[in-house]
PDB file of C-alpha atoms and ligand atoms in Angstrom:
ATOM      1  CA  MET A   1       7.267 -13.733  14.389  1.00 81.00           C
ATOM      2  CA  SER A   2       7.332 -13.693  10.943  1.00 88.00           C
ATOM      3  CA  ASN A   3       9.514 -11.037   8.889  1.00 95.00           C
ATOM      4  CA  VAL A   4       6.452  -9.591   7.281  1.00 98.00           C
ATOM      5  CA  LEU A   5       6.639  -5.696   6.706  1.00 98.00           C
ATOM      6  CA  ILE A   6       4.288  -3.364   8.753  1.00 98.00           C
ATOM      7  CA  SER A   7       3.129  -0.168   6.763  1.00 99.00           C
ATOM      8  CA  PRO A   8       1.173   1.886   9.301  1.00 98.00           C
ATOM      9  CA  SER A   9      -2.082   4.474   6.697  1.00 98.00           C
ATOM     10  CA  ILE A  10      -1.609   7.104   7.709  1.00 98.00           C
ATOM     11  CA  LEU A  11      -5.158   7.477   6.809  1.00 98.00           C
ATOM     12  CA  ALA A  12      -6.123   6.470  10.044  1.00 98.00           C
ATOM     13  CA  ALA A  13      -4.194   9.209  11.763  1.00 98.00           C
ATOM     14  CA  ASP A  14      -4.780  12.804  12.910  1.00 98.00           C
ATOM     15  CA  PHE A  15      -4.718  14.789  10.582  1.00 98.00           C
ATOM     16  CA  ALA A  16      -3.803  17.895  12.825  1.00 98.00           C
ATOM     17  CA  ARG A  17      -0.342  15.965  13.948  1.00 98.00           C
ATOM     18  CA  LEU A  18       0.560  14.104  10.967  1.00 98.00           C
ATOM     19  CA  GLY A  19       4.221  14.396  11.706  1.00 98.00           C
ATOM     20  CA  GLU A  20       4.097  13.822  15.225  1.00 98.00           C
ATOM     21  CA  GLU A  21       1.891  10.664  14.597  1.00 98.00           C
ATOM     22  CA  VAL A  22       4.214   9.216  11.581  1.00 98.00           C
ATOM     23  CA  ARG A  23       7.327   9.932  13.953  1.00 98.00           C
ATOM     24  CA  ALA A  24       5.047   7.870  16.581  1.00 98.00           C
ATOM     25  CA  VAL A  25       4.329   4.424  13.992  1.00 98.00           C
ATOM     26  CA  ASP A  26       8.688   4.804  12.918  1.00 98.00           C
ATOM     27  CA  ALA A  27       9.662   4.851  16.882  1.00 98.00           C
ATOM     28  CA  ALA A  28       7.125   2.164  17.293  1.00 98.00           C
ATOM     29  CA  GLY A  29       8.839  -0.239  14.475  1.00 98.00           C
ATOM     30  CA  ALA A  30       6.730   0.674  11.324  1.00 98.00           C
ATOM     31  CA  ASP A  31       9.014  -0.459   8.258  1.00 98.00           C
ATOM     32  CA  MET A  32       6.906   1.357   5.681  1.00 98.00           C
ATOM     33  CA  ILE A  33       4.783   4.632   6.010  1.00 99.00           C
ATOM     34  CA  HIS A  34       1.837   3.773   3.284  1.00 99.00           C
ATOM     35  CA  VAL A  35       0.225   7.092   2.544  1.00 99.00           C
ATOM     36  CA  ASP A  36      -3.291   6.698  -0.130  1.00 99.00           C
ATOM     37  CA  VAL A  37      -3.845   9.319  -2.244  1.00 99.00           C
ATOM     38  CA  MET A  38      -7.490   8.955  -2.802  1.00 98.00           C
ATOM     39  CA  ASP A  39      -9.376  12.026  -5.342  1.00 98.00           C
ATOM     40  CA  GLY A  40     -13.109  12.114  -4.919  1.00 98.00           C
ATOM     41  CA  HIS A  41     -12.621  10.347  -8.976  1.00 98.00           C
ATOM     42  CA  TYR A  42     -11.257   6.996  -8.999  1.00 98.00           C
ATOM     43  CA  VAL A  43     -12.671   6.551  -4.649  1.00 98.00           C
ATOM     44  CA  PRO A  44     -15.818   8.061  -3.371  1.00 98.00           C
ATOM     45  CA  ASN A  45     -12.966  10.097  -0.564  1.00 98.00           C
ATOM     46  CA  ILE A  46     -10.653  12.900  -0.624  1.00 98.00           C
ATOM     47  CA  SER A  47      -7.588  12.427   1.736  1.00 98.00           C
ATOM     48  CA  ILE A  48      -3.982  14.432   0.834  1.00 98.00           C
ATOM     49  CA  GLY A  49      -2.034  15.235  -2.451  1.00 98.00           C
ATOM     50  CA  PRO A  50       1.989  15.703  -2.652  1.00 98.00           C
ATOM     51  CA  VAL A  51       2.257  18.892  -0.848  1.00 98.00           C
ATOM     52  CA  VAL A  52       1.275  17.099   2.247  1.00 98.00           C
ATOM     53  CA  ILE A  53       3.935  14.260   1.283  1.00 98.00           C
ATOM     54  CA  GLU A  54       6.859  16.908   0.973  1.00 98.00           C
ATOM     55  CA  LYS A  55       6.185  17.877   4.467  1.00 98.00           C
ATOM     56  CA  LEU A  56       6.132  15.336   5.978  1.00 98.00           C
ATOM     57  CA  ARG A  57       8.978  13.822   4.583  1.00 98.00           C
ATOM     58  CA  PRO A  58      11.394  15.502   7.126  1.00 98.00           C
ATOM     59  CA  HIS A  59       9.655  12.989  10.262  1.00 98.00           C
ATOM     60  CA  THR A  60      11.414   9.677   9.191  1.00 98.00           C
ATOM     61  CA  LYS A  61      13.670   8.475   6.469  1.00 98.00           C
ATOM     62  CA  LYS A  62      11.387   4.979   6.091  1.00 98.00           C
ATOM     63  CA  PRO A  63      10.240   4.533   2.875  1.00 99.00           C
ATOM     64  CA  PHE A  64       7.072   5.991   2.095  1.00 99.00           C
ATOM     65  CA  ASP A  65       4.382   3.714   0.270  1.00 99.00           C
ATOM     66  CA  VAL A  66       2.217   6.084  -1.337  1.00 99.00           C
ATOM     67  CA  HIS A  67      -1.072   4.323  -2.425  1.00 99.00           C
ATOM     68  CA  LEU A  68      -2.890   6.334  -5.274  1.00 98.00           C
ATOM     69  CA  MET A  69      -6.375   6.368  -5.934  1.00 98.00           C
ATOM     70  CA  ILE A  70      -6.658   8.474  -8.578  1.00 98.00           C
ATOM     71  CA  SER A  71      -7.670   8.575 -12.402  1.00 98.00           C
ATOM     72  CA  PRO A  72      -5.921   9.960 -14.335  1.00 96.00           C
ATOM     73  CA  VAL A  73      -2.957   8.943 -12.761  1.00 97.00           C
ATOM     74  CA  ASP A  74       0.256  10.128 -15.200  1.00 97.00           C
ATOM     75  CA  ALA A  75       0.179  13.770 -14.747  1.00 96.00           C
ATOM     76  CA  TYR A  76       1.207  13.435 -11.174  1.00 98.00           C
ATOM     77  CA  LEU A  77       3.644  10.556 -10.535  1.00 98.00           C
ATOM     78  CA  GLU A  78       6.364  13.539 -11.289  1.00 98.00           C
ATOM     79  CA  ALA A  79       4.529  15.170  -8.039  1.00 98.00           C
ATOM     80  CA  PHE A  80       4.447  12.358  -6.245  1.00 98.00           C
ATOM     81  CA  ALA A  81       8.031  11.363  -7.050  1.00 98.00           C
ATOM     82  CA  GLU A  82       9.422  15.108  -6.370  1.00 98.00           C
ATOM     83  CA  ALA A  83       7.541  15.142  -2.757  1.00 98.00           C
ATOM     84  CA  GLY A  84       9.624  11.899  -1.393  1.00 98.00           C
ATOM     85  CA  ALA A  85       7.685   9.038  -2.458  1.00 99.00           C
ATOM     86  CA  ASP A  86       9.997   5.814  -2.343  1.00 99.00           C
ATOM     87  CA  ILE A  87       6.653   3.789  -3.573  1.00 99.00           C
ATOM     88  CA  ILE A  88       4.755   4.045  -5.989  1.00 99.00           C
ATOM     89  CA  THR A  89       1.200   1.999  -6.689  1.00 99.00           C
ATOM     90  CA  ALA A  90      -1.293   2.363  -9.171  1.00 98.00           C
ATOM     91  CA  HIS A  91      -4.441   0.874 -10.030  1.00 98.00           C
ATOM     92  CA  PRO A  92      -4.495  -0.515 -13.336  1.00 97.00           C
ATOM     93  CA  GLU A  93      -8.180  -0.098 -13.345  1.00 92.00           C
ATOM     94  CA  ALA A  94      -7.499   3.421 -12.724  1.00 93.00           C
ATOM     95  CA  GLY A  95      -6.566   4.034 -16.773  1.00 88.00           C
ATOM     96  CA  PRO A  96      -6.180   2.254 -20.093  1.00 89.00           C
ATOM     97  CA  HIS A  97      -2.075   2.838 -20.286  1.00 95.00           C
ATOM     98  CA  PHE A  98      -1.237   0.366 -17.126  1.00 97.00           C
ATOM     99  CA  HIS A  99       2.890  -0.419 -18.734  1.00 98.00           C
ATOM    100  CA  ARG A 100       3.144   3.472 -19.595  1.00 97.00           C
ATOM    101  CA  THR A 101       2.558   4.450 -15.775  1.00 98.00           C
ATOM    102  CA  LEU A 102       5.130   1.960 -14.381  1.00 98.00           C
ATOM    103  CA  GLN A 103       7.300   2.982 -17.037  1.00 98.00           C
ATOM    104  CA  VAL A 104       6.677   6.789 -15.957  1.00 98.00           C
ATOM    105  CA  ILE A 105       6.921   5.403 -12.835  1.00 98.00           C
ATOM    106  CA  LYS A 106      10.871   3.740 -13.126  1.00 98.00           C
ATOM    107  CA  LYS A 107      12.235   6.621 -15.312  1.00 98.00           C
ATOM    108  CA  LEU A 108      11.586   8.931 -12.143  1.00 98.00           C
ATOM    109  CA  GLY A 109      13.792   6.448  -9.722  1.00 98.00           C
ATOM    110  CA  LYS A 110      11.257   4.913  -7.594  1.00 98.00           C
ATOM    111  CA  LYS A 111       9.221   1.074  -6.954  1.00 98.00           C
ATOM    112  CA  ALA A 112       6.751   0.893  -8.690  1.00 98.00           C
ATOM    113  CA  GLY A 113       3.551  -1.190  -8.283  1.00 98.00           C
ATOM    114  CA  ALA A 114       0.449  -2.296  -8.910  1.00 98.00           C
ATOM    115  CA  ALA A 115      -3.242  -2.365  -6.383  1.00 98.00           C
ATOM    116  CA  LEU A 116      -5.819  -4.639  -7.700  1.00 98.00           C
ATOM    117  CA  ASN A 117      -9.815  -4.388  -6.116  1.00 98.00           C
ATOM    118  CA  PRO A 118     -11.657  -6.782  -4.527  1.00 98.00           C
ATOM    119  CA  SER A 119     -13.270  -7.302  -7.839  1.00 98.00           C
ATOM    120  CA  THR A 120     -10.495  -7.304  -9.975  1.00 98.00           C
ATOM    121  CA  PRO A 121      -8.429 -11.153 -10.904  1.00 98.00           C
ATOM    122  CA  ALA A 122      -4.998 -11.091 -10.229  1.00 98.00           C
ATOM    123  CA  ASP A 123      -4.063 -12.204 -14.292  1.00 98.00           C
ATOM    124  CA  VAL A 124      -4.337  -9.054 -15.068  1.00 97.00           C
ATOM    125  CA  LEU A 125      -0.393  -8.729 -13.374  1.00 97.00           C
ATOM    126  CA  ASP A 126       0.517 -11.228 -15.897  1.00 98.00           C
ATOM    127  CA  PRO A 127       1.894  -8.785 -18.583  1.00 97.00           C
ATOM    128  CA  VAL A 128       3.890  -6.924 -16.223  1.00 98.00           C
ATOM    129  CA  LEU A 129       4.684  -9.393 -13.431  1.00 98.00           C
ATOM    130  CA  GLU A 130       8.499  -8.625 -13.888  1.00 98.00           C
ATOM    131  CA  GLU A 131       8.206  -4.886 -13.994  1.00 98.00           C
ATOM    132  CA  LEU A 132       6.437  -4.992 -10.829  1.00 98.00           C
ATOM    133  CA  ASP A 133       8.202  -4.036  -7.503  1.00 98.00           C
ATOM    134  CA  LEU A 134       5.769  -4.281  -5.324  1.00 99.00           C
ATOM    135  CA  ILE A 135       1.645  -6.417  -5.938  1.00 99.00           C
ATOM    136  CA  LEU A 136      -0.399  -4.871  -3.361  1.00 99.00           C
ATOM    137  CA  VAL A 137      -4.036  -6.354  -2.897  1.00 98.00           C
ATOM    138  CA  MET A 138      -6.783  -4.498  -1.513  1.00 98.00           C
ATOM    139  CA  SER A 139      -8.951  -6.800   1.298  1.00 98.00           C
ATOM    140  CA  VAL A 140     -11.521  -3.489   0.974  1.00 98.00           C
ATOM    141  CA  ASN A 141     -12.891  -1.707  -2.077  1.00 98.00           C
ATOM    142  CA  PRO A 142     -10.483   1.681  -1.484  1.00 98.00           C
ATOM    143  CA  GLY A 143     -11.815   5.059  -0.489  1.00 98.00           C
ATOM    144  CA  PHE A 144     -12.568   4.408   3.049  1.00 98.00           C
ATOM    145  CA  GLY A 145     -10.431   2.822   6.729  1.00 98.00           C
ATOM    146  CA  GLY A 146     -12.009   0.168   8.745  1.00 98.00           C
ATOM    147  CA  GLN A 147     -13.743  -1.355   6.424  1.00 98.00           C
ATOM    148  CA  LYS A 148     -14.034  -5.382   7.796  1.00 98.00           C
ATOM    149  CA  PHE A 149     -11.531  -7.777   6.178  1.00 98.00           C
ATOM    150  CA  ILE A 150     -12.829  -9.432   2.908  1.00 98.00           C
ATOM    151  CA  GLU A 151     -11.783 -13.073   3.183  1.00 98.00           C
ATOM    152  CA  SER A 152     -11.821 -13.708  -0.630  1.00 98.00           C
ATOM    153  CA  GLN A 153      -9.058 -12.097  -1.276  1.00 98.00           C
ATOM    154  CA  LEU A 154      -7.212 -15.228  -0.125  1.00 98.00           C
ATOM    155  CA  ARG A 155      -7.634 -16.995  -2.611  1.00 98.00           C
ATOM    156  CA  LYS A 156      -5.910 -14.228  -4.933  1.00 98.00           C
ATOM    157  CA  ILE A 157      -3.223 -13.545  -2.906  1.00 98.00           C
ATOM    158  CA  GLU A 158      -2.227 -17.196  -2.861  1.00 98.00           C
ATOM    159  CA  THR A 159      -2.808 -17.192  -6.371  1.00 98.00           C
ATOM    160  CA  ILE A 160      -0.223 -14.192  -6.332  1.00 98.00           C
ATOM    161  CA  ARG A 161       2.209 -15.584  -4.232  1.00 98.00           C
ATOM    162  CA  THR A 162       2.510 -19.250  -6.242  1.00 98.00           C
ATOM    163  CA  LYS A 163       2.714 -16.293 -10.032  1.00 98.00           C
ATOM    164  CA  LEU A 164       5.707 -14.591  -7.780  1.00 98.00           C
ATOM    165  CA  ASP A 165       7.507 -18.192  -6.613  1.00 98.00           C
ATOM    166  CA  ARG A 166       6.889 -19.537  -9.862  1.00 98.00           C
ATOM    167  CA  ALA A 167       8.512 -16.488 -11.741  1.00 98.00           C
ATOM    168  CA  ASP A 168      11.504 -16.389  -9.323  1.00 98.00           C
ATOM    169  CA  LEU A 169      10.002 -13.394  -8.133  1.00 98.00           C
ATOM    170  CA  LYS A 170      10.458 -11.507  -5.075  1.00 98.00           C
ATOM    171  CA  THR A 171       8.032  -8.766  -5.722  1.00 98.00           C
ATOM    172  CA  ILE A 172       6.528  -7.367  -2.012  1.00 98.00           C
ATOM    173  CA  LEU A 173       3.546  -8.768  -2.229  1.00 99.00           C
ATOM    174  CA  GLU A 174       1.430  -6.347   0.547  1.00 99.00           C
ATOM    175  CA  VAL A 175      -1.806  -6.906   1.711  1.00 99.00           C
ATOM    176  CA  ASP A 176      -4.454  -3.481   2.389  1.00 99.00           C
ATOM    177  CA  GLY A 177      -7.821  -2.957   4.164  1.00 98.00           C
ATOM    178  CA  GLY A 178      -9.467  -4.604   6.966  1.00 98.00           C
ATOM    179  CA  ILE A 179      -5.898  -5.712   8.800  1.00 98.00           C
ATOM    180  CA  VAL A 180      -6.027  -6.718  12.133  1.00 98.00           C
ATOM    181  CA  PRO A 181      -3.569  -8.933  14.081  1.00 97.00           C
ATOM    182  CA  GLY A 182      -6.841 -11.533  14.380  1.00 97.00           C
ATOM    183  CA  ASN A 183      -6.666 -11.969  10.794  1.00 98.00           C
ATOM    184  CA  ALA A 184      -2.731 -10.509  10.189  1.00 98.00           C
ATOM    185  CA  GLN A 185      -1.473 -14.389  10.295  1.00 98.00           C
ATOM    186  CA  ALA A 186      -3.836 -15.804   7.099  1.00 98.00           C
ATOM    187  CA  VAL A 187      -2.617 -13.126   5.360  1.00 98.00           C
ATOM    188  CA  ILE A 188       0.731 -13.966   5.581  1.00 98.00           C
ATOM    189  CA  ASP A 189       0.430 -17.517   5.752  1.00 98.00           C
ATOM    190  CA  ALA A 190      -1.296 -17.116   2.492  1.00 98.00           C
ATOM    191  CA  GLY A 191       1.950 -15.133   0.873  1.00 98.00           C
ATOM    192  CA  ALA A 192       1.632 -12.105   1.756  1.00 98.00           C
ATOM    193  CA  THR A 193       4.753 -10.077   2.224  1.00 98.00           C
ATOM    194  CA  ALA A 194       3.946  -6.814   3.839  1.00 98.00           C
ATOM    195  CA  LEU A 195       0.947  -5.650   6.093  1.00 98.00           C
ATOM    196  CA  VAL A 196      -0.596  -2.170   4.978  1.00 99.00           C
ATOM    197  CA  ALA A 197      -2.846  -1.414   8.572  1.00 98.00           C
ATOM    198  CA  GLY A 198      -4.840   1.392   9.915  1.00 98.00           C
ATOM    199  CA  SER A 199      -7.167   2.046  12.469  1.00 98.00           C
ATOM    200  CA  ALA A 200      -5.597  -1.457  14.006  1.00 98.00           C
ATOM    201  CA  ILE A 201      -2.590   0.817  14.563  1.00 98.00           C
ATOM    202  CA  PHE A 202      -3.234   4.766  14.575  1.00 98.00           C
ATOM    203  CA  GLY A 203      -6.902   3.490  16.340  1.00 94.00           C
ATOM    204  CA  LYS A 204      -4.963   2.078  19.880  1.00 90.00           C
ATOM    205  CA  GLY A 205      -3.525   4.964  20.831  1.00 94.00           C
ATOM    206  CA  ALA A 206       0.594   6.322  20.445  1.00 96.00           C
ATOM    207  CA  ALA A 207       1.195   3.856  22.851  1.00 97.00           C
ATOM    208  CA  ARG A 208       0.394   0.787  22.146  1.00 97.00           C
ATOM    209  CA  TYR A 209       1.261   1.842  18.615  1.00 98.00           C
ATOM    210  CA  ALA A 210       4.527  -0.755  19.055  1.00 98.00           C
ATOM    211  CA  ALA A 211       2.060  -3.348  20.882  1.00 98.00           C
ATOM    212  CA  GLU A 212      -0.483  -3.796  17.459  1.00 98.00           C
ATOM    213  CA  ILE A 213       2.658  -3.115  15.501  1.00 98.00           C
ATOM    214  CA  ALA A 214       4.122  -6.437  17.136  1.00 98.00           C
ATOM    215  CA  ALA A 215       0.876  -8.344  17.208  1.00 97.00           C
ATOM    216  CA  LEU A 216       0.330  -7.734  13.403  1.00 98.00           C
ATOM    217  CA  ARG A 217       3.859  -9.480  12.639  1.00 97.00           C
ATOM    218  CA  GLY A 218       2.041 -12.616  13.793  1.00 87.00           C
ATOM    219  CA  ARG A 219       4.095 -16.339  15.106  1.00 82.00           C
TER     220      ARG A 219
HETATM  221  C1  DX5 B   1      -8.773   2.174   1.992  1.00 70.24           C
HETATM  222  C2  DX5 B   1      -7.219   2.650   1.875  1.00 70.24           C
HETATM  223  C3  DX5 B   1      -6.545   0.935   2.737  1.00 70.24           C
HETATM  224  C4  DX5 B   1      -6.669   2.273   4.508  1.00 70.24           C
HETATM  225  C5  DX5 B   1      -6.547   0.778   5.385  1.00 70.24           C
HETATM  226  O1  DX5 B   1      -8.834   2.849   0.948  1.00 70.24           O
HETATM  227  O2  DX5 B   1      -5.887   1.680   1.219  1.00 70.24           O
HETATM  228  O3  DX5 B   1      -5.103   1.833   2.988  1.00 70.24           O
HETATM  229  O4  DX5 B   1      -6.326   3.185   5.033  1.00 70.24           O
HETATM  230  O5  DX5 B   1      -7.687   1.378   6.832  1.00 70.24           O
HETATM  231  P1  DX5 B   1      -7.703  -0.027   7.936  1.00 70.24           P
HETATM  232  O6  DX5 B   1      -6.646  -0.522   8.339  1.00 70.24           O
HETATM  233  O7  DX5 B   1      -8.167   0.677   8.566  1.00 70.24           O
HETATM  234  O8  DX5 B   1      -8.580  -1.014   6.928  1.00 70.24           O
HETATM  235 ZN1   ZN B   2      -4.180   2.383   0.620  1.00 70.24          ZN
END
């Protein structure tokens, strides 16, 4: 079994029982909890904000891996940090001052991530590579769970893996969208060190959370 990190996306959980769902995936072996924040502006869907993260915080000690699909982003970073986010990931496509966004996240004492849409090239990362604690490659277009994995993103994961290895960086390389046990190994082989999965875990019912998380770890 690989030592890839598994970050279940609570977007696919039962929102009426979120605390219980977070405790269940924690007990089932999740390494982090992926929180998708959508604003109905940067992406065509609306999910949750800092208040929900704050209420979930006492339910687990695992890191909150917060994926911000919002624009503008800078004005909200402090609220997410105070709510209990551990890693805060933003999209460079969401605003003109991404370097500033990263500096604000780090000043707040949190780990900083960059998320790339499927059409965004890996080279966008070059000027900020050393500033990043996490790189999130989106393998679906952001906005919705349950979409099909976009195969072309495997090449982008390989490209980023090469960049990180050349620079001797231990940055987490996370892949998000359409991950299922059937493609997880290919994503790991391409160089990912963390996998986000929503429907592949929460869609199967609580009795199967541990088995699904184990299946995503691959060989
Ligand atoms: C999409 C989100 C993903 C999504 C993953 O905008 O960033 O985290 O919830 O869900 P699945 O695993 O169902 O594709
Ligand atoms: Zn996400």
